[in-house]
Amino acid sequence: DTAVSQTPKYLVTQMGNDKSIKCEQNLGHDTMYWYKQDSKKFLKIMFSYNNKELIINETVPNRFSPKSPDKAHLNLHINSLELGDSAVYFCASSQEHAESHYEQYFGPGTRLTVT
Amino acid sequence: RKEVEQDPGPFNVPEGATVAFNCTYSNSASQSFFWYRQDCRKEPKLLMSVYSSGNEDGRFTAQLNRASQYISLLIRDSKLSDSATYLCVVNLYTGGFKTIFGAGTRLFVKA
């Protein structure tokens, strides 16, 4: 069974469109994340979210918004897509423990190409 | 200064070699530390956690030096399958939880 799954795996779309990427985890974790990995392979956190709070990386444009219908899902909505949004987006989850977190489990990634 | 910095790489080593990666972090509030491995066009996967006392998992040894704020990963008897990017990861809690990935070090192991 896949622990963290994402759909779609590939997404090709035009500038200006609005798109969503879905993420689901079946690990029972209480925290989920979205990361962006650009062409230089640098992995940057965009959001972390649990049932208590949403932490947003201040560098993320407000065109990006996470939506969590329940504890096992964290979807990423992107409005008015731009060429610079082309990247691989990874969803991840972990379990919070005291003031630390155990390791994160990543989904397989969604390769977004904006034309 | 970047919050987490790693050796730039790439490292090109022959099979059987021993290779070491270093990573430094800038925030002394950092609480937990990990090494992840990422294969080409794949997701990052946990390789090992890093503890103050040092820990070993087969051919892999991780060390943490809190005083100097650096983490290391040693790979002995390198295999072709060790070729990947190795990511240093730091978790810190400063009123809010934060995870920071290093830029990664690319390793090529050649026959």
Tab-separated table of C-alpha atoms in Angstrom, chain A residues 28-74:
chain	number	residue	atom	x	y	z
A	28	GLY	CA	-2.269	8.222	10.471
A	29	HIS	CA	0.148	11.150	10.659
A	30	ASP	CA	-1.059	14.450	12.004
A	31	THR	CA	1.103	16.788	9.942
A	32	MET	CA	1.321	17.179	6.189
A	33	TYR	CA	3.534	19.298	3.978
A	34	TRP	CA	3.970	20.614	0.487
A	35	TYR	CA	7.424	21.102	-1.028
A	36	LYS	CA	8.591	22.547	-4.324
A	37	GLN	CA	11.700	21.218	-6.045
A	38	ASP	CA	12.826	23.391	-8.909
A	39	SER	CA	15.151	22.683	-11.813
A	40	LYS	CA	18.179	23.214	-9.580
A	41	LYS	CA	16.901	20.389	-7.380
A	42	PHE	CA	16.632	22.534	-4.267
A	43	LEU	CA	13.781	21.315	-2.079
A	44	LYS	CA	11.866	24.165	-0.438
A	45	ILE	CA	9.034	23.822	2.021
A	46	MET	CA	5.874	25.672	1.039
A	47	PHE	CA	3.421	24.747	3.777
A	48	SER	CA	3.140	22.577	6.818
A	49	TYR	CA	-0.277	21.856	8.262
A	50	ASN	CA	-1.770	19.937	11.122
A	51	ASN	CA	-5.058	20.184	12.919
A	52	LYS	CA	-3.693	23.026	14.970
A	53	GLU	CA	-2.055	25.384	12.583
A	54	LEU	CA	-1.008	26.190	9.074
A	55	ILE	CA	2.548	27.390	8.716
A	56	ILE	CA	3.244	29.163	5.488
A	57	ASN	CA	6.647	29.860	4.034
A	58	GLU	CA	6.558	33.607	3.573
A	59	THR	CA	8.155	33.346	0.149
A	60	VAL	CA	5.206	31.396	-1.283
A	61	PRO	CA	2.924	33.541	-3.475
A	62	ASN	CA	-0.682	33.735	-2.309
A	63	ARG	CA	-1.698	32.109	-5.603
A	64	PHE	CA	-0.839	28.880	-3.799
A	65	SER	CA	-3.243	27.643	-1.155
A	66	PRO	CA	-3.451	24.377	0.765
A	67	LYS	CA	-6.828	22.814	1.488
A	68	SER	CA	-7.284	20.043	4.014
A	69	PRO	CA	-10.695	18.361	3.920
A	70	ASP	CA	-9.583	15.951	6.636
A	71	LYS	CA	-6.511	14.777	8.496
A	72	ALA	CA	-5.459	12.366	5.741
A	73	HIS	CA	-5.591	14.845	2.865
A	74	LEU	CA	-3.810	18.048	1.970
